């Protein structure tokens, strides 16, 4: 039985022949090296990301900067303390939520029920993503809850999306396109084998690594 679940997976491809399934849906895309703050409403200020130097999970991770924001989460570049290893951390912080007293809570335009339902889905999805070890699927390193919300720790990818390549250089050659199709298909076979449907395959969700 396949679950039509909007899995937040990124497909990884490598030059000239490798891909990562990237976990995002249209409202929650991770944008490498760029942070786009999102206005939650006309009456509410911008969601505030965690400040540089903030520590998570009892000091295991240290935030360096926010690098992306979407409808449901803010993504950070962080270090794994002790190893000085860069990781990407996705924080459940949906549009309409606010940060108060160090905790993420629903704002005046969002109901507690909606916030908690979204949080439950985020945690469920994180647990599902921990299953995958395919080289074409972004690697999930950790998942934890604190400060009234949840966090997903992923490997930090060095590269660009297929969308940005197409915008800059135009259509791919037949050989390159065929290589990407094979890589994406291999990763999706693993996802489907786990009973999940990605449901959002498109150039901005395919990440090309060096």
Coordinates of C-alpha atoms in Angstrom, one line a residue, residues 6-181:
X6 CA 4.2 14.7 0.7
X7 CA 7.6 13.3 1.7
X8 CA 10.2 16.0 2.1
X9 CA 13.0 14.2 0.1
X10 CA 15.7 15.7 -2.0
X11 CA 17.1 13.8 -4.9
X12 CA 20.9 14.2 -5.1
X13 CA 22.7 13.9 -8.4
X14 CA 26.5 14.1 -8.8
X15 CA 28.4 15.7 -11.7
X16 CA 28.5 14.3 -14.3
X17 CA 26.4 11.3 -13.2
X18 CA 24.9 11.5 -9.6
X19 CA 21.5 12.7 -7.9
X20 CA 19.9 13.3 -4.4
X21 CA 16.2 13.1 -3.7
X22 CA 15.6 16.2 -1.7
X23 CA 12.9 16.3 0.8
X24 CA 10.7 19.3 0.1
X25 CA 7.3 20.2 -1.0
X26 CA 6.5 23.3 -2.9
X27 CA 5.9 25.4 0.3
X28 CA 9.0 24.2 2.1
X29 CA 12.0 24.4 -0.3
X30 CA 15.5 24.7 1.1
X31 CA 17.4 27.4 -0.7
X32 CA 21.2 26.9 -0.2
X33 CA 23.2 29.9 0.8
X34 CA 20.2 32.2 0.9
X35 CA 17.7 33.1 3.6
X36 CA 14.4 34.6 2.5
X37 CA 12.3 35.8 5.5
X38 CA 8.6 35.2 5.1
X39 CA 5.9 37.6 6.2
X40 CA 3.4 35.6 8.1
X41 CA 0.6 38.1 7.7
X42 CA 0.0 41.8 7.3
X43 CA -0.4 42.2 11.0
X44 CA 2.5 40.0 12.1
X45 CA 6.2 40.5 11.8
X46 CA 8.7 38.3 10.1
X47 CA 9.3 34.9 11.7
X48 CA 12.5 35.2 13.6
X49 CA 15.1 32.5 13.0
X50 CA 17.4 31.3 15.8
X51 CA 20.4 33.6 16.2
X52 CA 24.0 32.6 15.3
X53 CA 25.6 30.7 18.1
X54 CA 22.4 29.2 19.4
X55 CA 22.9 25.7 20.8
X56 CA 20.5 22.8 20.3
X57 CA 20.1 19.3 21.8
X58 CA 22.1 20.1 24.9
X59 CA 24.9 21.7 23.0
X60 CA 25.4 19.1 20.3
X61 CA 24.6 21.5 17.5
X62 CA 25.5 25.2 17.1
X63 CA 23.6 27.4 14.7
X64 CA 25.8 29.3 12.2
X65 CA 23.1 31.1 10.1
X66 CA 19.6 30.6 8.5
X67 CA 19.9 29.6 4.9
X68 CA 16.3 28.9 3.9
X69 CA 12.7 29.4 4.9
X70 CA 9.4 27.8 3.7
X71 CA 5.8 27.4 4.7
X72 CA 6.5 25.0 7.4
X73 CA 10.2 25.3 8.4
X74 CA 13.3 27.4 8.7
X75 CA 16.6 25.7 7.6
X76 CA 19.9 26.5 9.2
X77 CA 23.6 25.8 8.5
X78 CA 25.0 24.5 11.7
X79 CA 28.0 22.8 13.2
X80 CA 28.1 19.5 15.0
X81 CA 29.9 20.5 18.1
X82 CA 33.1 18.6 18.8
X83 CA 33.5 17.5 15.2
X84 CA 33.2 20.9 13.6
X85 CA 31.1 19.1 10.9
X86 CA 28.6 21.2 8.9
X87 CA 25.0 20.0 8.9
X88 CA 21.7 21.4 7.8
X89 CA 19.0 21.6 10.5
X90 CA 15.4 22.1 9.6
X91 CA 13.2 23.6 12.4
X92 CA 9.5 23.2 12.4
X93 CA 8.4 26.9 12.5
X94 CA 5.4 27.3 10.2
X95 CA 4.0 30.5 8.9
X96 CA 1.9 32.0 11.6
X97 CA 4.1 30.8 14.5
X98 CA 6.2 33.0 16.7
X99 CA 9.2 32.6 19.0
X100 CA 8.7 33.5 22.6
X101 CA 10.6 32.7 25.7
X102 CA 12.9 30.5 23.6
X103 CA 9.9 28.4 22.4
X104 CA 8.1 28.2 19.1
X105 CA 4.4 28.6 19.6
X106 CA 1.4 29.3 17.3
X107 CA 0.8 33.0 16.6
X108 CA -2.5 34.9 16.7
X109 CA -3.4 33.9 13.2
X110 CA -2.9 30.1 13.8
X111 CA -4.9 27.7 16.0
X112 CA -3.2 25.5 18.5
X113 CA -4.8 22.5 16.8
X114 CA -3.3 23.4 13.4
X115 CA 0.1 24.0 14.9
X116 CA 0.1 20.7 16.8
X117 CA -1.2 18.7 13.8
X118 CA 1.6 20.2 11.7
X119 CA 4.2 19.4 14.3
X120 CA 3.0 15.8 14.6
X121 CA 3.3 15.4 10.8
X122 CA 6.8 16.9 10.8
X123 CA 7.9 14.4 13.4
X124 CA 6.3 11.5 11.6
X125 CA 7.9 12.5 8.4
X126 CA 11.3 12.8 10.1
X127 CA 11.0 9.3 11.5
X128 CA 10.2 7.9 8.0
X129 CA 13.1 9.7 6.4
X130 CA 15.6 8.1 8.9
X131 CA 14.9 4.8 7.1
X132 CA 16.7 5.7 3.9
X133 CA 20.4 5.1 3.2
X134 CA 20.4 5.4 -0.6
X135 CA 23.3 7.6 -2.1
X136 CA 20.7 9.5 -4.1
X137 CA 18.6 10.5 -1.1
X138 CA 19.7 13.2 1.3
X139 CA 21.1 11.6 4.5
X140 CA 19.1 12.2 7.7
X141 CA 21.5 12.3 10.7
X142 CA 19.3 13.0 13.6
X143 CA 15.8 14.0 14.8
X144 CA 14.9 15.5 18.1
X145 CA 12.3 17.7 19.9
X146 CA 12.8 20.7 22.1
X147 CA 11.6 24.3 22.8
X148 CA 8.1 23.4 21.8
X149 CA 9.0 22.2 18.3
X150 CA 11.0 19.6 16.4
X151 CA 14.2 19.5 14.4
X152 CA 15.5 17.4 11.5
X153 CA 19.3 17.2 11.0
X154 CA 20.5 16.5 7.5
X155 CA 23.8 16.2 5.7
X156 CA 24.8 19.6 4.3
X157 CA 25.0 19.4 0.5
X158 CA 27.5 21.3 -1.5
X159 CA 26.0 22.0 -5.0
X160 CA 23.1 23.5 -6.8
X161 CA 19.6 22.6 -7.8
X162 CA 18.8 21.3 -11.3
X163 CA 16.4 24.3 -11.6
X164 CA 19.3 26.7 -11.2
X165 CA 21.4 24.8 -13.8
X166 CA 18.6 25.0 -16.3
X167 CA 18.0 28.7 -15.7
X168 CA 21.7 29.4 -16.2
X169 CA 22.7 27.1 -19.0
X170 CA 19.5 26.0 -20.7
X171 CA 18.4 22.4 -21.6
X172 CA 20.7 19.5 -20.7
X173 CA 22.4 17.3 -23.3
X174 CA 20.7 14.0 -24.0
X175 CA 23.5 12.2 -22.2
X176 CA 23.3 14.3 -19.0
X177 CA 19.5 14.2 -18.9
X178 CA 19.6 10.4 -19.3
X179 CA 22.1 10.1 -16.4
X180 CA 19.8 12.2 -14.1
X181 CA 16.8 10.1 -15.1

